[in-house]
Every structure is written in C-alpha cells, then in structure tokens.
Amino acid sequence: MPDNAVVDNSGSPAGESVPRPRGSEAAGDQRPVSEQPLLKVSGLVKHFPITKGILRRQTGAVQAVDGVDFEVHAGETLGVVGESGCGKSTMGRLITRLIEPTGGTVEFDGRDITHLSPGRLRPMRRDIQMIFQDPYSSLNPRHTVGAIVSAPFKLQGIEPEGGVKKEVQELLARVGLSPEHYNRYPHEFSGGQRQRIGIARALALKPRLVVADEPVSALDVSIQAQVVNLLDDLQEELGLTYVIIAHDLSVIRHVSDRIAVMYLGKIVELADRKSLYEAPLHPYTKALMSAVPVPDPKRRGARERILLRGDVPSPISPPAGCRFHTRCWKATEVCKQQEPPLVQLRTGHQVACHHPEEAPGRSAEGSPPDRETEAG
C-alpha cells in the first residue's frame, strides 16, 4: 500500500488516516493474553561507565536504566513512555540483547537470556526482533530492499519454501509495498515506505516478540496512522507481542494494552491503558497526561495544563530517594530520603510514589505548582 493511500476506518474525510481503536475502545473486548509471561524483566540495570585519563579509570557512570521490573504476556502490547533521556530506548536494546546489561535478568519464554553468548543467543534472534527509530539510518543505502529483507534468512541459514526471493516479495506485499520494489534502493523510498521495509525485515523470521523503538516518530502525521494500523493488523494476523517505545501519548493510547511510564531510568507507573489515562496515580504521569493535545475545541477549556518546575536531573548523579521529588509539588521529607517501591494500589495498577494521586485509603496532598488553563 503506498504512503498516500487512503485509510478510512471511522468515517474520516478521504485522504485522512486515523488509528483504529483497540481493546475496550474497540467494538470487541480486549484480546486475551496468556497467563505465563512471554517476557519477564527483573531488576534490569544498565550503567554506562565514564572514564578519564590515559589509564581510562572509571570516574562515574550514566545510570540509564536502574532497576526495572515488568512482564509482557503473549499477544499483548506494552507501551513505554517518558521524557527524552529516561532510558526507554536503552531498555529496548537490553531486552533484545543488543547491549549487555549491568545487572538484573531478562527471561524469554521461561529461559534466562541475560548473559547468553552470541552463539547461544543467535537461535533466539528468530523469536526477538527490533524495529528501529530512524528509517533512514537503519537501512544500508548500498543494499537493495531484497538484500536488506533477506539478510535474516542468510544469517540464520534458513531457506524458505519457494526460495528467499519469493518469501521477501510476500513480506513486502504484507507490509503494503509492491513486490516490484525488491531491486530498489532505500533512497528511492519515502520515510513511511522505509519504515515498512524495516518492519518487513523484523518480521522475516516470524518472531514472537517485536520491540519497536519510536516506530512512527520520524514520520509525517498523515503516515503515522497508516503504520500504526499496519502494526495492529500484523499483530492480529501473526499473533505478535509488542513492546512499543514512543513519546507520543496519543499513539501509545491507540496501540497499547498496558502502559509503563519511565522517569530517569525507573518505571514510576504501570497500568492498563484505560486506568492510566482516566485516573493516573503518579504526579509525573498526571503532568504528562495534561500535556496531551485535545482535538475538540469545546473540551480544551475544561482541562488545566500542569507545568513542572525545573529540569530533569542528570542520570550521572540522580537525586536520592524518589527521583521525581525535585520537580514534584507533593514532595515531603520522606520523598527525599526513601525511594518508593513499585507497588500495586489498584487491580493491575502499580505506582512508585509515597503520595499517589487519590489512591484508595489515601488523600491527595498538595497541588500542582503551576496551572495553565487551555484556551478554547
């Protein structure tokens, strides 16, 4: 399907593409997921050392990811959001073992893959793939589309029935491209088409888990919805499990079953989509939600924008206690001294906060520092 094709799923005007609703927002119920997690991450840590001098002595470390725990079940989509520099992309690369963890464990289908050697990890690559953020730099400009998408077959020593070329052309057709694009080069395609090539490459070996790092952030808004709908269709067709990393809270809302909110290397809130968007418990999540644009002019004036004070602290020396306390309007002395654990306060809703928003049995304390009423 070309990038300028019309995707009309909700009566929108011709030429506009809109993401299709999922889960409870769609006509049916949320898709069932298995009880046994496909992916289990426990205490995941990644510190990048800072070295100086001729002897390259370590003088510090960038604490990109610092103690992350979550599970992803087969058939579901976990969305990961947060500000730039919070560790989202690093976490995705740790899950796919593109970089070595400093600590913690990553289990895939009950097997610990945290420190597998490259030789033992290679068979696992068939089941775990990644879609990279930049569709321009993630494709080799000297290779044809056919060579790019067929590379996984050659690396794994797999010969599909009917030949590699036929399989690659079927993959291109599945992601909305023409089989005739087989002999073309990446520079001959638009950004949306290049991202489709990256998706085809990730799906070549029929993986069970796909980590998508900002899959639509580099695309035009008109193309983003087409790629989002494509990912949803492929999930239903192939039974894929997604971990989707993104900045756009509106995109995450459309594609995710559950959402994890990260701040400075840690998950501060984890819940299903409906609970998180309707009743966030962490002050940081509440501030993020207030920044989501409201498309309906009549509803804009009813919502107040929460403006956080200060800048995000450095991951080289994060604050003691709760890492958000330097910008939080609810911070007390306990927030500066004790790090809050990620605990479940509602069914399926976890939060790491000493003073969560309107939690059961607790009263909301404090008020946001600055509120800006959005003009209608």
Short mmCIF file of C-alpha atoms in Angstrom, two decimals:
data_model
loop_
_atom_site.label_atom_id
_atom_site.label_comp_id
_atom_site.label_asym_id
_atom_site.label_seq_id
_atom_site.Cartn_x
_atom_site.Cartn_y
_atom_site.Cartn_z
CA MET A 1 0.00 0.00 0.00
CA PRO A 2 1.59 3.33 -1.00
CA ASP A 3 2.11 6.03 1.59
CA ASN A 4 -0.53 8.27 0.06
CA ALA A 5 -3.22 5.58 0.13
CA VAL A 6 -6.49 6.39 1.87
CA VAL A 7 -7.11 4.55 5.13
CA ASP A 8 -10.67 5.35 6.15
CA ASN A 9 -11.64 3.46 9.28
CA SER A 10 -14.01 5.72 11.11
CA GLY A 11 -15.79 7.84 8.57
CA SER A 12 -12.97 10.37 8.39
CA PRO A 13 -12.68 12.56 5.30
CA ALA A 14 -10.97 10.98 2.31
CA GLY A 15 -7.21 11.28 2.45
CA GLU A 16 -7.02 11.24 6.26
CA SER A 17 -5.68 8.25 8.16
CA VAL A 18 -6.80 7.58 11.71
CA PRO A 19 -5.53 4.89 14.08
CA ARG A 20 -8.14 2.24 14.77
CA PRO A 21 -9.15 1.88 18.45
CA ARG A 22 -8.03 -1.16 20.39
CA GLY A 23 -9.19 -3.12 23.38
CA SER A 24 -12.04 -1.63 25.35
CA GLU A 25 -12.21 1.31 22.93
CA ALA A 26 -12.93 -1.02 20.01
CA ALA A 27 -16.14 -2.85 19.30
CA GLY A 28 -15.00 -6.04 20.99
CA ASP A 29 -13.30 -6.86 24.24
CA GLN A 30 -9.57 -6.66 24.80
CA ARG A 31 -7.72 -9.58 23.22
CA PRO A 32 -6.99 -12.43 25.63
CA VAL A 33 -3.42 -12.88 26.83
CA SER A 34 -1.67 -15.91 28.26
CA GLU A 35 -1.13 -16.35 31.99
CA GLN A 36 2.55 -17.25 31.58
CA PRO A 37 4.58 -14.15 30.63
CA LEU A 38 6.47 -14.34 27.37
CA LEU A 39 8.94 -11.72 28.60
CA LYS A 40 9.91 -11.17 32.23
CA VAL A 41 12.31 -8.42 33.25
CA SER A 42 13.58 -8.30 36.83
CA GLY A 43 15.81 -5.63 38.35
CA LEU A 44 17.23 -4.65 34.95
CA VAL A 45 20.19 -2.27 35.22
CA LYS A 46 22.43 -0.59 32.66
CA HIS A 47 25.15 1.83 33.76
CA PHE A 48 27.45 3.28 31.11
CA PRO A 49 30.89 3.92 32.66
CA ILE A 50 32.53 7.34 32.45
CA THR A 51 36.33 7.07 32.12
CA LYS A 52 39.13 9.65 32.14
CA GLY A 53 42.84 9.76 31.69
CA ILE A 54 45.34 7.59 29.86
CA LEU A 55 44.52 4.59 32.03
CA ARG A 56 40.80 5.06 31.34
CA ARG A 57 39.89 4.91 35.00
CA GLN A 58 36.19 4.98 35.76
CA THR A 59 35.11 8.18 37.46
CA GLY A 60 31.37 7.72 37.30
CA ALA A 61 28.51 6.13 35.42
CA VAL A 62 25.43 7.16 33.49
CA GLN A 63 22.57 5.30 35.16
CA ALA A 64 20.47 4.89 32.03
CA VAL A 65 18.31 2.06 33.38
CA ASP A 66 18.32 1.42 37.12
CA GLY A 67 16.15 -1.42 38.44
CA VAL A 68 13.26 -2.04 36.05
CA ASP A 69 10.68 -4.79 36.58
CA PHE A 70 7.79 -5.77 34.31
CA GLU A 71 6.20 -8.65 32.42
CA VAL A 72 4.75 -8.90 28.92
CA HIS A 73 2.30 -11.67 28.05
CA ALA A 74 1.97 -13.30 24.66
CA GLY A 75 -0.37 -11.41 22.36
CA GLU A 76 -0.39 -8.09 24.23
CA THR A 77 1.21 -4.73 23.59
CA LEU A 78 3.15 -2.91 26.30
CA GLY A 79 3.68 0.78 25.61
CA VAL A 80 6.61 2.61 27.22
CA VAL A 81 6.53 6.42 27.54
CA GLY A 82 8.64 9.08 29.18
CA GLU A 83 10.76 12.14 28.52
CA SER A 84 13.86 12.03 26.34
CA GLY A 85 16.76 10.54 28.26
CA CYS A 86 14.63 8.49 30.65
CA GLY A 87 16.09 5.18 29.42
CA LYS A 88 13.32 3.90 27.15
CA SER A 89 15.47 3.08 24.12
CA THR A 90 18.25 1.64 26.28
CA MET A 91 15.72 -0.66 27.91
CA GLY A 92 14.54 -1.82 24.48
CA ARG A 93 18.09 -2.65 23.44
CA LEU A 94 18.64 -4.52 26.70
CA ILE A 95 15.54 -6.64 26.10
CA THR A 96 16.75 -7.59 22.63
CA ARG A 97 20.28 -8.12 23.96
CA LEU A 98 21.81 -5.60 21.57
CA ILE A 99 23.72 -4.30 24.60
CA GLU A 100 24.86 -6.18 27.69
CA PRO A 101 23.01 -5.49 30.97
CA THR A 102 24.93 -4.35 34.03
CA GLY A 103 22.57 -6.22 36.32
CA GLY A 104 19.18 -7.88 36.58
CA THR A 105 17.67 -10.62 34.45
CA VAL A 106 15.79 -10.90 31.17
CA GLU A 107 13.72 -14.08 30.73
CA PHE A 108 12.13 -15.01 27.43
CA ASP A 109 9.55 -17.80 27.47
CA GLY A 110 10.89 -19.01 30.81
CA ARG A 111 14.54 -19.02 29.71
CA ASP A 112 17.15 -16.66 31.14
CA ILE A 113 18.82 -14.90 28.18
CA THR A 114 20.56 -12.18 30.21
CA HIS A 115 24.13 -13.32 29.61
CA LEU A 116 23.86 -15.79 26.74
CA SER A 117 26.91 -15.90 24.47
CA PRO A 118 26.45 -14.67 20.87
CA GLY A 119 26.49 -18.25 19.63
CA ARG A 120 23.77 -19.40 22.03
CA LEU A 121 21.82 -16.19 21.51
CA ARG A 122 21.67 -16.49 17.72
CA PRO A 123 18.78 -19.04 17.65
CA MET A 124 16.82 -16.71 19.99
CA ARG A 125 17.10 -13.91 17.43
CA ARG A 126 14.44 -15.65 15.40
CA ASP A 127 11.92 -15.00 18.17
CA ILE A 128 13.01 -11.50 19.24
CA GLN A 129 13.32 -8.69 16.70
CA MET A 130 13.51 -4.91 16.78
CA ILE A 131 12.10 -2.08 14.66
CA PHE A 132 14.46 0.88 14.88
CA GLN A 133 13.53 4.52 15.29
CA ASP A 134 15.15 6.09 12.24
CA PRO A 135 14.05 4.55 8.93
CA TYR A 136 16.87 6.42 7.19
CA SER A 137 19.92 5.24 9.17
CA SER A 138 18.65 1.72 9.93
CA LEU A 139 18.78 0.65 6.26
CA ASN A 140 22.07 0.16 4.42
CA PRO A 141 21.98 2.58 1.44
CA ARG A 142 24.28 0.28 -0.60
CA HIS A 143 21.95 -2.70 -0.37
CA THR A 144 18.74 -3.28 -2.29
CA VAL A 145 15.48 -3.87 -0.46
CA GLY A 146 15.71 -7.53 -1.39
CA ALA A 147 19.16 -7.85 0.19
CA ILE A 148 18.06 -6.00 3.34
CA VAL A 149 14.93 -8.06 3.99
CA SER A 150 16.60 -11.35 3.05
CA ALA A 151 19.58 -10.80 5.39
CA PRO A 152 17.89 -12.55 8.39
CA PHE A 153 17.41 -15.72 6.32
CA LYS A 154 21.08 -15.80 5.37
CA LEU A 155 22.30 -15.08 8.90
CA GLN A 156 20.13 -17.86 10.34
CA GLY A 157 20.81 -20.29 7.48
CA ILE A 158 17.12 -20.64 6.65
CA GLU A 159 15.84 -21.48 3.18
CA PRO A 160 12.09 -20.75 2.97
CA GLU A 161 9.88 -22.98 0.88
CA GLY A 162 9.75 -21.48 -2.59
CA GLY A 163 13.01 -19.58 -2.12
CA VAL A 164 14.17 -16.46 -0.34
CA LYS A 165 13.13 -14.06 -3.10
CA LYS A 166 9.55 -15.27 -3.12
CA GLU A 167 9.34 -15.03 0.68
CA VAL A 168 10.76 -11.49 0.65
CA GLN A 169 8.29 -10.38 -2.02
CA GLU A 170 5.43 -11.79 0.06
CA LEU A 171 6.73 -9.88 3.09
CA LEU A 172 6.84 -6.66 1.10
CA ALA A 173 3.27 -7.20 -0.03
CA ARG A 174 2.21 -7.91 3.55
CA VAL A 175 3.53 -4.56 4.79
CA GLY A 176 1.89 -2.65 1.95
CA LEU A 177 4.74 -2.42 -0.55
CA SER A 178 4.93 -3.80 -4.07
CA PRO A 179 6.92 -6.98 -4.82
CA GLU A 180 8.46 -4.96 -7.64
CA HIS A 181 10.36 -2.94 -5.01
CA TYR A 182 12.66 -5.92 -4.47
CA ASN A 183 15.50 -4.48 -6.58
CA ARG A 184 15.20 -0.86 -5.49
CA TYR A 185 17.45 1.00 -3.05
CA PRO A 186 16.39 2.77 0.19
CA HIS A 187 16.94 6.27 -1.20
CA GLU A 188 14.14 5.65 -3.72
CA PHE A 189 11.52 5.44 -0.96
CA SER A 190 9.75 7.90 1.33
CA GLY A 191 10.13 7.80 5.10
CA GLY A 192 6.94 5.81 5.60
CA GLN A 193 7.94 3.28 2.97
CA ARG A 194 11.37 2.90 4.53
CA GLN A 195 9.79 2.17 7.89
CA ARG A 196 7.67 -0.52 6.20
CA ILE A 197 10.89 -2.07 4.87
CA GLY A 198 12.25 -2.11 8.43
CA ILE A 199 9.05 -3.78 9.62
CA ALA A 200 9.31 -6.39 6.85
CA ARG A 201 12.87 -7.16 7.90
CA ALA A 202 11.83 -7.54 11.54
CA LEU A 203 9.02 -9.95 10.56
CA ALA A 204 11.11 -12.06 8.18
CA LEU A 205 11.78 -14.86 10.68
CA LYS A 206 8.25 -14.81 12.15
CA PRO A 207 9.29 -13.54 15.62
CA ARG A 208 7.15 -13.86 18.72
CA LEU A 209 8.29 -10.59 20.32
CA VAL A 210 8.91 -7.31 18.48
CA VAL A 211 10.44 -4.29 20.23
CA ALA A 212 9.55 -1.13 18.30
CA ASP A 213 11.65 1.90 19.24
CA GLU A 214 9.77 5.06 18.23
CA PRO A 215 8.37 3.39 15.09
CA VAL A 216 6.43 6.45 13.90
CA SER A 217 8.22 9.46 15.43
CA ALA A 218 10.23 10.18 12.25
CA LEU A 219 7.15 10.05 10.01
CA ASP A 220 4.61 12.65 8.93
CA VAL A 221 1.38 12.68 10.90
CA SER A 222 -0.57 11.51 7.83
CA ILE A 223 1.69 8.44 7.57
CA GLN A 224 1.85 7.65 11.31
CA ALA A 225 -1.71 6.32 11.43
CA GLN A 226 -1.07 4.03 8.46
CA VAL A 227 1.97 2.48 10.17
CA VAL A 228 0.09 2.17 13.48
CA ASN A 229 -2.78 0.37 11.73
CA LEU A 230 -0.28 -1.85 9.91
CA LEU A 231 1.32 -2.91 13.20
CA ASP A 232 -2.10 -3.69 14.64
CA ASP A 233 -3.10 -5.74 11.60
CA LEU A 234 0.16 -7.71 11.70
CA GLN A 235 -0.33 -8.44 15.39
CA GLU A 236 -3.77 -9.90 14.77
CA GLU A 237 -2.60 -11.83 11.70
CA LEU A 238 0.65 -13.22 13.10
CA GLY A 239 -0.05 -13.27 16.87
CA LEU A 240 2.80 -10.88 17.65
CA THR A 241 3.72 -9.46 21.05
CA TYR A 242 4.88 -5.85 21.08
CA VAL A 243 6.92 -3.59 23.32
CA ILE A 244 6.40 -0.16 21.73
CA ILE A 245 8.51 2.78 22.87
CA ALA A 246 7.22 6.24 21.99
CA HIS A 247 6.96 9.88 23.01
CA ASP A 248 3.52 10.43 21.52
CA LEU A 249 0.99 9.65 24.24
CA SER A 250 -1.85 9.62 21.71
CA VAL A 251 -0.12 6.92 19.64
CA ILE A 252 0.62 4.86 22.75
CA ARG A 253 -3.01 5.08 23.79
CA HIS A 254 -4.16 3.64 20.47
CA VAL A 255 -1.66 0.77 20.24
CA SER A 256 -1.17 -0.39 23.84
CA ASP A 257 -2.94 -2.79 26.17
CA ARG A 258 -0.80 -1.76 29.15
CA ILE A 259 1.49 1.26 29.57
CA ALA A 260 4.68 1.78 31.58
CA VAL A 261 5.77 5.33 32.43
CA MET A 262 9.52 5.84 32.88
CA TYR A 263 11.36 8.65 34.61
CA LEU A 264 15.14 8.85 34.94
CA GLY A 265 15.80 5.14 34.46
CA LYS A 266 12.90 3.79 36.51
CA ILE A 267 9.30 2.77 35.93
CA VAL A 268 7.13 5.05 38.08
CA GLU A 269 3.73 3.73 36.98
CA LEU A 270 2.44 0.64 35.19
CA ALA A 271 -1.23 0.04 34.39
CA ASP A 272 -3.71 -0.87 31.69
CA ARG A 273 -4.45 1.86 29.18
CA LYS A 274 -7.89 2.82 30.48
CA SER A 275 -6.83 3.12 34.12
CA LEU A 276 -3.71 5.11 33.32
CA TYR A 277 -5.40 7.67 31.08
CA GLU A 278 -8.56 8.08 33.16
CA ALA A 279 -7.03 8.04 36.65
CA PRO A 280 -3.21 8.31 36.78
CA LEU A 281 -1.77 7.84 40.26
CA HIS A 282 1.75 9.26 39.89
CA PRO A 283 2.14 13.06 39.79
CA TYR A 284 4.57 12.76 36.86
CA THR A 285 2.06 10.73 34.86
CA LYS A 286 -0.64 13.27 35.65
CA ALA A 287 1.58 16.06 34.33
CA LEU A 288 2.31 14.08 31.17
CA MET A 289 -1.38 13.45 30.54
CA SER A 290 -2.15 17.14 30.91
CA ALA A 291 0.22 17.83 28.00
CA VAL A 292 -1.71 15.65 25.52
CA PRO A 293 -3.40 17.94 22.96
CA VAL A 294 -7.21 17.92 22.98
CA PRO A 295 -8.53 17.90 19.39
CA ASP A 296 -12.03 19.06 20.39
CA PRO A 297 -12.02 22.88 20.85
CA LYS A 298 -15.09 22.67 23.08
CA ARG A 299 -13.25 20.48 25.61
CA ARG A 300 -9.96 22.35 25.76
CA GLY A 301 -11.06 24.93 28.28
CA ALA A 302 -12.18 22.26 30.75
CA ARG A 303 -8.67 20.91 31.27
CA GLU A 304 -5.76 22.51 33.09
CA ARG A 305 -2.18 22.13 31.95
CA ILE A 306 0.28 21.18 34.72
CA LEU A 307 3.66 22.88 34.24
CA LEU A 308 6.55 21.15 36.00
CA ARG A 309 9.29 23.27 37.51
CA GLY A 310 12.98 22.68 36.96
CA ASP A 311 14.87 20.38 34.64
CA VAL A 312 15.27 16.62 34.60
CA PRO A 313 18.21 15.74 36.92
CA SER A 314 21.35 14.22 35.45
CA PRO A 315 21.39 10.40 35.25
CA ILE A 316 25.06 10.58 36.30
CA SER A 317 24.05 11.64 39.82
CA PRO A 318 20.29 11.18 40.24
CA PRO A 319 18.62 12.54 43.38
CA ALA A 320 18.37 10.38 46.48
CA GLY A 321 15.01 8.95 47.42
CA CYS A 322 12.31 9.47 44.83
CA ARG A 323 13.95 10.70 41.63
CA PHE A 324 10.98 12.92 40.83
CA HIS A 325 10.96 14.80 44.15
CA THR A 326 12.98 17.75 42.77
CA ARG A 327 10.08 18.61 40.43
CA CYS A 328 7.12 17.26 42.40
CA TRP A 329 4.61 19.56 44.13
CA LYS A 330 3.78 16.81 46.65
CA ALA A 331 7.34 16.10 47.77
CA THR A 332 7.93 15.75 51.50
CA GLU A 333 10.94 14.77 53.59
CA VAL A 334 10.29 11.07 53.10
CA CYS A 335 10.46 11.54 49.34
CA LYS A 336 13.97 12.94 49.66
CA GLN A 337 15.22 10.07 51.82
CA GLN A 338 13.41 6.88 50.77
CA GLU A 339 12.95 5.52 47.28
CA PRO A 340 9.31 4.43 46.82
CA PRO A 341 8.86 0.84 45.64
CA LEU A 342 6.64 -0.05 42.68
CA VAL A 343 3.54 -1.41 44.42
CA GLN A 344 0.01 -2.29 43.33
CA LEU A 345 -2.60 0.12 44.69
CA ARG A 346 -5.42 -0.95 42.38
CA THR A 347 -6.05 -4.12 40.43
CA GLY A 348 -3.38 -4.20 37.74
CA HIS A 349 -2.27 -0.66 38.58
CA GLN A 350 1.23 -0.23 40.04
CA VAL A 351 2.82 3.05 41.10
CA ALA A 352 6.08 4.10 42.78
CA CYS A 353 5.07 7.11 44.87
CA HIS A 354 4.84 7.99 48.57
CA HIS A 355 1.91 10.35 47.89
CA PRO A 356 -0.04 8.93 44.92
CA GLU A 357 -2.98 10.77 43.41
CA GLU A 358 -6.29 9.82 45.05
CA ALA A 359 -5.16 6.30 45.91
CA PRO A 360 -7.60 4.09 47.85
CA GLY A 361 -7.36 4.90 51.54
CA ARG A 362 -5.17 7.96 50.95
CA SER A 363 -5.98 11.61 50.49
CA ALA A 364 -4.38 13.65 47.76
CA GLU A 365 -1.84 16.07 49.17
CA GLY A 366 -0.56 19.30 47.72
CA SER A 367 -1.47 20.95 44.47
CA PRO A 368 0.37 21.31 41.17
CA PRO A 369 2.83 24.22 41.16
CA ASP A 370 1.58 25.96 38.04
CA ARG A 371 -1.67 25.52 36.20
CA GLU A 372 -2.37 26.95 32.80
CA THR A 373 -5.93 26.85 31.52
CA GLU A 374 -6.04 25.98 27.85
CA ALA A 375 -7.99 28.47 25.80
CA GLY A 376 -10.85 27.10 23.79
#
